[in-house]
Structures are given as C-alpha cells and as structure tokens.
Amino acid sequence: MRADNPRENAPNRIPLPNGRWRRSCTGAMLAAALLVGVAPEANAANPWAQVADPSPGPARVIGEAAAGCISGAQALPDSGQGFLVTKRTRHRFFGHPELVEFIRQLGAKTDQHIGKRLVIGDLGQPRGGPMPNGHRSHQSGLDADIWLWMAPPYRQGENPPEPDEAPSMVSGDDSSVDPGRWGQDQGWLLKQVASNPAVDRIFVNAAIKAALCTEAEGDRGWLAKVRPWWHHRAHLHVRLRCPPGSPTCVSQPPLPAGDGCGSELAWWFSDEAKTPRPPTTPPAEKPLPKECNALVADKKKG
Ligand SMILES: [Zn+2]
C-alpha cells in the first residue's frame, strides 16, 4: 500500500494508450497534445513561455511547484565546474538563487569526487509558471532535473557537448536497474542530493529507489527523501524546500516516516501500479496564485 498519494507531491504524469506514461501538459492543450503532439501554437497560448528574462528584485517563490511562479530568478550558466546544461534552447535554466547555487556546489563536488560532469536538464522558465509542454511542476524555481548518466570531464578547447537523450538506468521491464549503467556514481549522487538539508524530496523510478534501498549502508535516513515515481528512469528530479524570504511559498506535505523501502516501495511493483489509468481525464489544474499575474503582464519576448 502506498504511504502517501504520489499525485499530490510529484510531477504529474498521464498514461498513454500504449501503456507508457508521459509528462502532462496544461488544460485544453493536454488533449490536443495527446492527439497531434505539442503544436507550435502551444507556446503562443502560454504567456510564461514567452517571457525572456527574470523579473528584477529579490528572489521570491510564489505558490508551489505545480501552481506557482518566481520573481527575481537567476540563470544557471551553460557550464561550470562539474556541470553542463543541456537543451538550452528550451530556455528553462532559471531558478531561485538557492537552486542555482545548489547545482553549482553539487557540480563542484561531482568534479572532485568522481571526475565527471553532471548533465543538467530543465529547471524552470525565467519567471516560472506553467510550461506549454514537458512538465506539470518546475513552476516555482525550486525544481531541477539532473541526469543520472554523467558526462566525461572537460577537455581543453572542447565545445560544451549538448547530449540529446539521457540513457535509462532501468531495465526494459522496469523491474530493476541496468547493471551496465547503474553503479556507484549514481548511488553517490543520489545520496549527496538527498543528504542536503535544502532538499525537500527527489523523484526517481521505483527500480532506482529499490537499488538504493538494497545498497545503502549505515545511515538510511536520507532514503526517505527519495520518492518513487513513474518514468524518471534516466534522471533525478530534485525539489528544494521553501527558501527563506518567500512567505508565499507553499511547502509540500511532510514525508511519511521511515526510509520508504518497505510496503510503500513494493506497491510500485504491483499490478495496480503498472496498470495504466484511462487517458481520458486530464488532472485538474490548480489555479496560479493571483500574485503571479503581474509577473507575466506585458513581458512577452520581443
Ligand atoms: Zn523534473
């Protein structure tokens, strides 16, 4: 049995008719996207995707990951010690300064301990808010996707590589990690992220959580933050806690007690978890806090 309701605290996914799961889009766009793919017009319908820059002023998170926005966000540079950002043309490399600093420090540690570079996927849009495709969360500047595969170290004169697809760490039937790809580096990375007090929770595929449960030695307290979720075979999704100075940031429900390695994890390998739900009813959108409206008014890209 599940110990909590994953729909409440995770990046929402919706089932496709072929039994696979995909990230959900927004409202009416969702139905269209399922039928014809995400149309270019989707961007035009979403003012948040048209904003070019963060708003000035101190950083402030408004709302929550799946219904929120951020003022005073910072851009993560395209590369730094121990990290590089992929798919920059998506313009989703903005976040709260604490998130940007968190990634910089994690990159530096990865460089020192492993000698490889983290590949950073989406953070959020310049002022957060809903995205026209790809994620339901990542709206409040506190979420980031980090690949579990790491890039080789920087070589003099190299153009930063922009790898396209993150390699899956999970076997084809989602029953276990792929021993050809999963190893000590991935376990080290997840423990580093989960052990950081600024981190609220992390989402990964259940097979990855199971591997951590088996491999963890000594302190197991950090495992509680690692939450199983559909998909997430190739990257971890990290969400920071509400930072100081953001009184309107909405915190996530507290995590269930324990390391989450028992019956809660077992549920994810049950028939119930593996049976796709009918793809007919998109999950209801939470309205954005009113404060967010001012952040997109008349701020469209040139
Ligand atoms: Zn994510």
mmCIF file of C-alpha atoms and ligand atoms in Angstrom:
data_model
loop_
_atom_site.group_PDB
_atom_site.id
_atom_site.type_symbol
_atom_site.label_atom_id
_atom_site.label_comp_id
_atom_site.label_asym_id
_atom_site.label_seq_id
_atom_site.Cartn_x
_atom_site.Cartn_y
_atom_site.Cartn_z
ATOM 1 C CA MET A 1 0.000 0.000 0.000
ATOM 2 C CA ARG A 2 1.197 3.479 -0.736
ATOM 3 C CA ALA A 3 2.171 5.532 2.267
ATOM 4 C CA ASP A 4 1.254 8.783 0.561
ATOM 5 C CA ASN A 5 -0.520 9.946 -2.519
ATOM 6 C CA PRO A 6 2.056 10.456 -5.251
ATOM 7 C CA ARG A 7 -0.325 12.613 -7.248
ATOM 8 C CA GLU A 8 -0.185 15.265 -4.584
ATOM 9 C CA ASN A 9 3.512 15.803 -4.420
ATOM 10 C CA ALA A 10 5.016 14.672 -7.659
ATOM 11 C CA PRO A 11 5.361 15.869 -11.216
ATOM 12 C CA ASN A 12 2.097 14.626 -12.688
ATOM 13 C CA ARG A 13 2.193 12.086 -15.468
ATOM 14 C CA ILE A 14 -0.573 10.774 -17.582
ATOM 15 C CA PRO A 15 -0.893 7.343 -19.177
ATOM 16 C CA LEU A 16 -0.721 6.956 -22.928
ATOM 17 C CA PRO A 17 -2.849 4.399 -24.770
ATOM 18 C CA ASN A 18 0.201 2.214 -25.345
ATOM 19 C CA GLY A 19 0.569 1.755 -21.612
ATOM 20 C CA ARG A 20 3.524 4.087 -21.232
ATOM 21 C CA TRP A 21 3.473 7.263 -19.198
ATOM 22 C CA ARG A 22 4.240 10.767 -20.239
ATOM 23 C CA ARG A 23 4.501 14.093 -18.558
ATOM 24 C CA SER A 24 1.307 16.044 -18.539
ATOM 25 C CA CYS A 25 0.721 19.376 -20.194
ATOM 26 C CA THR A 26 -1.805 22.013 -19.315
ATOM 27 C CA GLY A 27 -5.591 22.119 -19.553
ATOM 28 C CA ALA A 28 -7.092 22.022 -23.001
ATOM 29 C CA MET A 29 -3.660 21.769 -24.572
ATOM 30 C CA LEU A 30 -3.315 18.390 -22.999
ATOM 31 C CA ALA A 31 -5.974 16.732 -25.091
ATOM 32 C CA ALA A 32 -4.611 18.240 -28.293
ATOM 33 C CA ALA A 33 -1.066 17.316 -27.420
ATOM 34 C CA LEU A 34 -2.043 13.699 -26.897
ATOM 35 C CA LEU A 35 -3.559 13.544 -30.350
ATOM 36 C CA VAL A 36 -1.178 15.527 -32.506
ATOM 37 C CA GLY A 37 1.897 16.200 -30.398
ATOM 38 C CA VAL A 38 2.605 19.604 -28.924
ATOM 39 C CA ALA A 39 1.824 22.161 -31.585
ATOM 40 C CA PRO A 40 3.971 25.274 -32.034
ATOM 41 C CA GLU A 41 0.908 27.350 -31.146
ATOM 42 C CA ALA A 42 1.171 25.926 -27.655
ATOM 43 C CA ASN A 43 3.917 28.439 -26.889
ATOM 44 C CA ALA A 44 1.781 31.319 -28.118
ATOM 45 C CA ALA A 45 -1.019 30.305 -25.783
ATOM 46 C CA ASN A 46 1.262 30.266 -22.774
ATOM 47 C CA PRO A 47 2.479 33.697 -21.686
ATOM 48 C CA TRP A 48 5.012 32.197 -19.275
ATOM 49 C CA ALA A 49 6.894 30.548 -22.128
ATOM 50 C CA GLN A 50 7.190 33.905 -23.911
ATOM 51 C CA VAL A 51 8.883 35.795 -21.119
ATOM 52 C CA ALA A 52 12.549 36.331 -21.937
ATOM 53 C CA ASP A 53 14.023 37.359 -18.603
ATOM 54 C CA PRO A 54 13.505 37.009 -14.875
ATOM 55 C CA SER A 55 11.821 39.903 -13.091
ATOM 56 C CA PRO A 56 14.166 42.213 -11.182
ATOM 57 C CA GLY A 57 14.386 42.418 -7.424
ATOM 58 C CA PRO A 58 14.921 39.951 -4.622
ATOM 59 C CA ALA A 59 14.141 36.303 -5.264
ATOM 60 C CA ARG A 60 10.722 35.224 -4.069
ATOM 61 C CA VAL A 61 8.914 31.942 -4.621
ATOM 62 C CA ILE A 62 5.154 32.301 -5.029
ATOM 63 C CA GLY A 63 2.904 29.251 -4.696
ATOM 64 C CA GLU A 64 4.080 25.693 -5.262
ATOM 65 C CA ALA A 65 5.862 23.524 -7.779
ATOM 66 C CA ALA A 66 2.727 22.611 -9.773
ATOM 67 C CA ALA A 67 0.991 26.018 -9.428
ATOM 68 C CA GLY A 68 3.431 28.825 -8.898
ATOM 69 C CA CYS A 69 5.908 31.337 -10.207
ATOM 70 C CA ILE A 70 9.063 33.126 -9.100
ATOM 71 C CA SER A 71 10.292 36.696 -9.110
ATOM 72 C CA GLY A 72 13.987 37.518 -9.086
ATOM 73 C CA ALA A 73 15.086 34.153 -10.537
ATOM 74 C CA GLN A 74 18.677 33.585 -11.654
ATOM 75 C CA ALA A 75 20.003 31.889 -14.782
ATOM 76 C CA LEU A 76 22.218 28.842 -14.386
ATOM 77 C CA PRO A 77 25.283 29.326 -16.640
ATOM 78 C CA ASP A 78 25.604 26.866 -19.540
ATOM 79 C CA SER A 79 28.515 25.144 -17.814
ATOM 80 C CA GLY A 80 30.702 25.346 -14.722
ATOM 81 C CA GLN A 81 32.908 23.146 -12.562
ATOM 82 C CA GLY A 82 31.441 19.689 -12.799
ATOM 83 C CA PHE A 83 28.267 20.506 -14.721
ATOM 84 C CA LEU A 84 26.855 21.431 -18.098
ATOM 85 C CA VAL A 85 23.322 22.365 -19.083
ATOM 86 C CA THR A 86 21.647 20.544 -21.948
ATOM 87 C CA LYS A 87 18.852 21.790 -24.250
ATOM 88 C CA ARG A 88 19.466 25.472 -23.529
ATOM 89 C CA THR A 89 17.255 26.492 -26.425
ATOM 90 C CA ARG A 90 14.302 25.439 -24.279
ATOM 91 C CA HIS A 91 15.097 28.456 -22.091
ATOM 92 C CA ARG A 92 14.356 26.568 -18.900
ATOM 93 C CA PHE A 93 17.543 27.168 -16.972
ATOM 94 C CA PHE A 94 16.175 29.640 -14.435
ATOM 95 C CA GLY A 95 15.551 29.111 -10.760
ATOM 96 C CA HIS A 96 15.750 30.514 -7.267
ATOM 97 C CA PRO A 97 19.331 31.574 -6.434
ATOM 98 C CA GLU A 98 19.427 28.742 -3.873
ATOM 99 C CA LEU A 99 18.714 26.238 -6.635
ATOM 100 C CA VAL A 100 21.401 27.715 -8.877
ATOM 101 C CA GLU A 101 23.912 27.625 -6.001
ATOM 102 C CA PHE A 102 22.846 24.090 -5.090
ATOM 103 C CA ILE A 103 23.657 22.899 -8.623
ATOM 104 C CA ARG A 104 26.976 24.746 -8.687
ATOM 105 C CA GLN A 105 28.047 23.119 -5.412
ATOM 106 C CA LEU A 106 26.843 19.699 -6.484
ATOM 107 C CA GLY A 107 28.780 20.056 -9.741
ATOM 108 C CA ALA A 108 31.952 21.029 -7.894
ATOM 109 C CA LYS A 109 31.595 18.021 -5.561
ATOM 110 C CA THR A 110 30.976 15.718 -8.518
ATOM 111 C CA ASP A 111 34.103 17.013 -10.222
ATOM 112 C CA GLN A 112 36.159 16.466 -7.065
ATOM 113 C CA HIS A 113 34.795 13.053 -6.097
ATOM 114 C CA ILE A 114 34.064 11.429 -9.437
ATOM 115 C CA GLY A 115 35.898 13.495 -12.028
ATOM 116 C CA LYS A 116 32.863 13.716 -14.288
ATOM 117 C CA ARG A 117 30.265 16.362 -15.073
ATOM 118 C CA LEU A 118 26.592 16.465 -14.203
ATOM 119 C CA VAL A 119 24.231 16.995 -17.103
ATOM 120 C CA ILE A 120 21.524 19.404 -16.019
ATOM 121 C CA GLY A 121 18.120 19.279 -17.731
ATOM 122 C CA ASP A 122 15.212 21.625 -17.136
ATOM 123 C CA LEU A 123 14.960 23.968 -14.209
ATOM 124 C CA GLY A 124 12.179 26.497 -14.856
ATOM 125 C CA GLN A 125 11.196 29.378 -17.107
ATOM 126 C CA PRO A 126 12.522 32.908 -16.387
ATOM 127 C CA ARG A 127 9.561 33.702 -14.165
ATOM 128 C CA GLY A 128 8.474 30.134 -13.574
ATOM 129 C CA GLY A 129 4.831 29.373 -14.229
ATOM 130 C CA PRO A 130 3.289 26.553 -16.243
ATOM 131 C CA MET A 131 5.175 25.268 -19.270
ATOM 132 C CA PRO A 132 3.459 24.572 -22.592
ATOM 133 C CA ASN A 133 4.899 21.045 -22.572
ATOM 134 C CA GLY A 134 7.149 18.689 -20.712
ATOM 135 C CA HIS A 135 6.308 19.241 -17.053
ATOM 136 C CA ARG A 136 3.458 19.978 -14.749
ATOM 137 C CA SER A 137 5.725 21.069 -11.919
ATOM 138 C CA HIS A 138 9.011 23.037 -12.257
ATOM 139 C CA GLN A 139 6.886 26.209 -11.880
ATOM 140 C CA SER A 140 8.266 27.868 -8.751
ATOM 141 C CA GLY A 141 12.041 27.916 -9.309
ATOM 142 C CA LEU A 142 12.805 25.100 -6.877
ATOM 143 C CA ASP A 143 12.811 22.062 -9.202
ATOM 144 C CA ALA A 144 15.592 20.718 -11.422
ATOM 145 C CA ASP A 145 16.211 17.600 -13.499
ATOM 146 C CA ILE A 146 19.682 16.086 -13.260
ATOM 147 C CA TRP A 147 20.761 13.187 -15.455
ATOM 148 C CA LEU A 148 21.970 10.062 -13.722
ATOM 149 C CA TRP A 149 24.447 9.437 -16.534
ATOM 150 C CA MET A 150 27.421 11.761 -16.121
ATOM 151 C CA ALA A 151 29.415 13.415 -18.898
ATOM 152 C CA PRO A 152 33.182 12.936 -19.185
ATOM 153 C CA PRO A 153 35.433 15.683 -17.796
ATOM 154 C CA TYR A 154 36.104 18.864 -19.735
ATOM 155 C CA ARG A 155 38.888 18.755 -22.306
ATOM 156 C CA GLN A 156 40.795 21.851 -23.350
ATOM 157 C CA GLY A 157 39.237 23.524 -26.359
ATOM 158 C CA GLU A 158 36.101 21.460 -26.262
ATOM 159 C CA ASN A 159 32.754 22.966 -27.153
ATOM 160 C CA PRO A 160 30.352 22.070 -24.367
ATOM 161 C CA PRO A 161 28.611 18.918 -25.565
ATOM 162 C CA GLU A 162 24.851 19.066 -25.610
ATOM 163 C CA PRO A 163 23.776 15.449 -25.253
ATOM 164 C CA ASP A 164 20.301 14.769 -26.503
ATOM 165 C CA GLU A 165 18.847 11.839 -24.666
ATOM 166 C CA ALA A 166 19.619 10.712 -21.152
ATOM 167 C CA PRO A 167 20.427 6.966 -21.094
ATOM 168 C CA SER A 168 17.990 4.951 -18.970
ATOM 169 C CA MET A 169 19.371 3.377 -15.798
ATOM 170 C CA VAL A 170 16.488 0.890 -15.626
ATOM 171 C CA SER A 171 15.882 -2.488 -17.319
ATOM 172 C CA GLY A 172 13.297 -2.614 -20.112
ATOM 173 C CA ASP A 173 10.585 -4.061 -17.872
ATOM 174 C CA ASP A 174 11.185 -1.502 -15.107
ATOM 175 C CA SER A 175 11.930 -4.308 -12.644
ATOM 176 C CA SER A 176 15.499 -3.378 -11.722
ATOM 177 C CA VAL A 177 18.374 -1.075 -12.511
ATOM 178 C CA ASP A 178 20.527 -1.877 -15.552
ATOM 179 C CA PRO A 179 23.856 -3.091 -14.123
ATOM 180 C CA GLY A 180 25.596 -1.914 -17.291
ATOM 181 C CA ARG A 181 24.717 1.686 -16.470
ATOM 182 C CA TRP A 182 23.815 1.933 -12.810
ATOM 183 C CA GLY A 183 26.740 1.965 -10.443
ATOM 184 C CA GLN A 184 28.460 3.616 -7.514
ATOM 185 C CA ASP A 185 28.496 7.053 -9.161
ATOM 186 C CA GLN A 186 24.707 7.136 -9.359
ATOM 187 C CA GLY A 187 24.262 5.937 -5.775
ATOM 188 C CA TRP A 188 26.772 8.542 -4.601
ATOM 189 C CA LEU A 189 24.955 11.309 -6.455
ATOM 190 C CA LEU A 190 21.541 10.461 -5.042
ATOM 191 C CA LYS A 191 22.911 10.263 -1.511
ATOM 192 C CA GLN A 192 24.636 13.628 -1.939
ATOM 193 C CA VAL A 193 21.432 15.277 -3.121
ATOM 194 C CA ALA A 194 19.164 13.665 -0.530
ATOM 195 C CA SER A 195 21.541 14.460 2.331
ATOM 196 C CA ASN A 196 21.452 18.195 1.603
ATOM 197 C CA PRO A 197 19.183 19.908 4.168
ATOM 198 C CA ALA A 198 17.909 22.326 1.492
ATOM 199 C CA VAL A 199 16.413 19.414 -0.469
ATOM 200 C CA ASP A 200 12.763 18.625 0.155
ATOM 201 C CA ARG A 201 12.463 15.474 -1.971
ATOM 202 C CA ILE A 202 13.732 13.678 -5.060
ATOM 203 C CA PHE A 203 11.765 11.701 -7.637
ATOM 204 C CA VAL A 204 13.231 8.637 -9.374
ATOM 205 C CA ASN A 205 11.946 5.428 -10.923
ATOM 206 C CA ALA A 206 10.949 2.788 -8.368
ATOM 207 C CA ALA A 207 13.669 0.435 -9.641
ATOM 208 C CA ILE A 208 16.230 3.096 -8.742
ATOM 209 C CA LYS A 209 14.770 3.544 -5.271
ATOM 210 C CA ALA A 210 14.874 -0.244 -4.837
ATOM 211 C CA ALA A 211 18.557 -0.312 -5.784
ATOM 212 C CA LEU A 212 19.305 2.419 -3.232
ATOM 213 C CA CYS A 213 17.369 0.532 -0.550
ATOM 214 C CA THR A 214 19.470 -2.572 -1.227
ATOM 215 C CA GLU A 215 22.814 -0.814 -1.496
ATOM 216 C CA ALA A 216 22.595 1.763 1.317
ATOM 217 C CA GLU A 217 24.919 1.082 4.228
ATOM 218 C CA GLY A 218 24.955 2.778 7.602
ATOM 219 C CA ASP A 219 22.702 5.834 7.840
ATOM 220 C CA ARG A 220 19.460 5.285 5.933
ATOM 221 C CA GLY A 221 17.672 8.484 6.922
ATOM 222 C CA TRP A 222 18.377 10.160 3.579
ATOM 223 C CA LEU A 223 16.443 7.433 1.719
ATOM 224 C CA ALA A 224 13.141 8.926 2.916
ATOM 225 C CA LYS A 225 13.556 11.871 0.555
ATOM 226 C CA VAL A 226 13.953 9.627 -2.493
ATOM 227 C CA ARG A 227 10.408 9.148 -3.770
ATOM 228 C CA PRO A 228 9.475 6.553 -6.406
ATOM 229 C CA TRP A 229 7.640 7.934 -9.391
ATOM 230 C CA TRP A 230 6.697 6.764 -12.865
ATOM 231 C CA HIS A 231 9.192 7.355 -15.659
ATOM 232 C CA HIS A 232 12.313 9.066 -14.202
ATOM 233 C CA ARG A 233 14.486 6.208 -15.437
ATOM 234 C CA ALA A 234 17.310 8.419 -16.612
ATOM 235 C CA HIS A 235 17.246 11.490 -14.397
ATOM 236 C CA LEU A 236 16.550 12.540 -10.852
ATOM 237 C CA HIS A 237 14.109 15.342 -10.217
ATOM 238 C CA VAL A 238 15.124 17.364 -7.188
ATOM 239 C CA ARG A 239 12.880 19.831 -5.386
ATOM 240 C CA LEU A 240 14.206 22.243 -2.775
ATOM 241 C CA ARG A 241 12.340 23.311 0.341
ATOM 242 C CA CYS A 242 10.740 26.739 0.511
ATOM 243 C CA PRO A 243 13.673 29.118 0.977
ATOM 244 C CA PRO A 244 13.828 31.957 3.499
ATOM 245 C CA GLY A 245 12.388 35.238 2.245
ATOM 246 C CA SER A 246 9.475 33.635 0.396
ATOM 247 C CA PRO A 247 6.480 33.881 2.737
ATOM 248 C CA THR A 248 4.024 32.901 -0.003
ATOM 249 C CA CYS A 249 5.936 29.740 -0.984
ATOM 250 C CA VAL A 250 3.715 26.711 -0.297
ATOM 251 C CA SER A 251 5.536 23.774 1.300
ATOM 252 C CA GLN A 252 4.952 20.176 0.257
ATOM 253 C CA PRO A 253 3.189 17.781 2.627
ATOM 254 C CA PRO A 254 5.660 16.179 5.039
ATOM 255 C CA LEU A 255 7.248 12.902 4.003
ATOM 256 C CA PRO A 256 5.965 9.679 5.537
ATOM 257 C CA ALA A 257 8.060 8.274 8.377
ATOM 258 C CA GLY A 258 10.678 5.633 7.608
ATOM 259 C CA ASP A 259 13.024 5.044 4.690
ATOM 260 C CA GLY A 260 10.225 4.155 2.239
ATOM 261 C CA CYS A 261 11.856 0.828 1.387
ATOM 262 C CA GLY A 262 9.069 -1.462 2.646
ATOM 263 C CA SER A 263 5.445 -1.830 1.593
ATOM 264 C CA GLU A 264 5.346 1.631 0.044
ATOM 265 C CA LEU A 265 8.072 0.666 -2.417
ATOM 266 C CA ALA A 266 6.546 -2.756 -3.025
ATOM 267 C CA TRP A 267 3.352 -1.066 -4.251
ATOM 268 C CA TRP A 268 5.241 0.360 -7.207
ATOM 269 C CA PHE A 269 5.948 -3.161 -8.469
ATOM 270 C CA SER A 270 2.339 -4.301 -8.073
ATOM 271 C CA ASP A 271 -0.138 -4.875 -10.892
ATOM 272 C CA GLU A 272 -2.121 -1.874 -9.684
ATOM 273 C CA ALA A 273 0.833 0.456 -10.148
ATOM 274 C CA LYS A 274 1.707 -0.978 -13.538
ATOM 275 C CA THR A 275 -1.823 -0.809 -14.954
ATOM 276 C CA PRO A 276 -2.263 2.444 -16.856
ATOM 277 C CA ARG A 277 -5.245 4.551 -15.924
ATOM 278 C CA PRO A 278 -7.607 5.544 -18.733
ATOM 279 C CA PRO A 279 -6.156 8.527 -20.622
ATOM 280 C CA THR A 280 -9.421 10.414 -20.788
ATOM 281 C CA THR A 281 -9.500 12.844 -17.873
ATOM 282 C CA PRO A 282 -6.614 15.252 -17.514
ATOM 283 C CA PRO A 283 -5.854 16.091 -13.887
ATOM 284 C CA ALA A 284 -7.435 19.345 -12.783
ATOM 285 C CA GLU A 285 -5.169 22.362 -12.930
ATOM 286 C CA LYS A 286 -4.606 24.229 -9.727
ATOM 287 C CA PRO A 287 -5.067 27.942 -10.289
ATOM 288 C CA LEU A 288 -1.967 30.105 -10.019
ATOM 289 C CA PRO A 289 -1.736 32.483 -7.077
ATOM 290 C CA LYS A 290 -3.013 35.953 -8.052
ATOM 291 C CA GLU A 291 0.397 37.449 -7.336
ATOM 292 C CA CYS A 292 1.763 35.585 -10.348
ATOM 293 C CA ASN A 293 -0.360 37.551 -12.827
ATOM 294 C CA ALA A 294 1.720 40.701 -12.514
ATOM 295 C CA LEU A 295 4.860 38.779 -13.444
ATOM 296 C CA VAL A 296 3.699 37.988 -16.978
ATOM 297 C CA ALA A 297 1.695 41.106 -17.820
ATOM 298 C CA ASP A 298 3.220 42.762 -20.920
ATOM 299 C CA LYS A 299 6.503 40.911 -20.589
ATOM 300 C CA LYS A 300 6.465 38.894 -23.778
ATOM 301 C CA LYS A 301 9.654 38.231 -25.671
ATOM 302 C CA GLY A 302 10.452 40.828 -28.365
HETATM 303 ZN ZN ZN B 1 11.521 17.154 -13.445
#
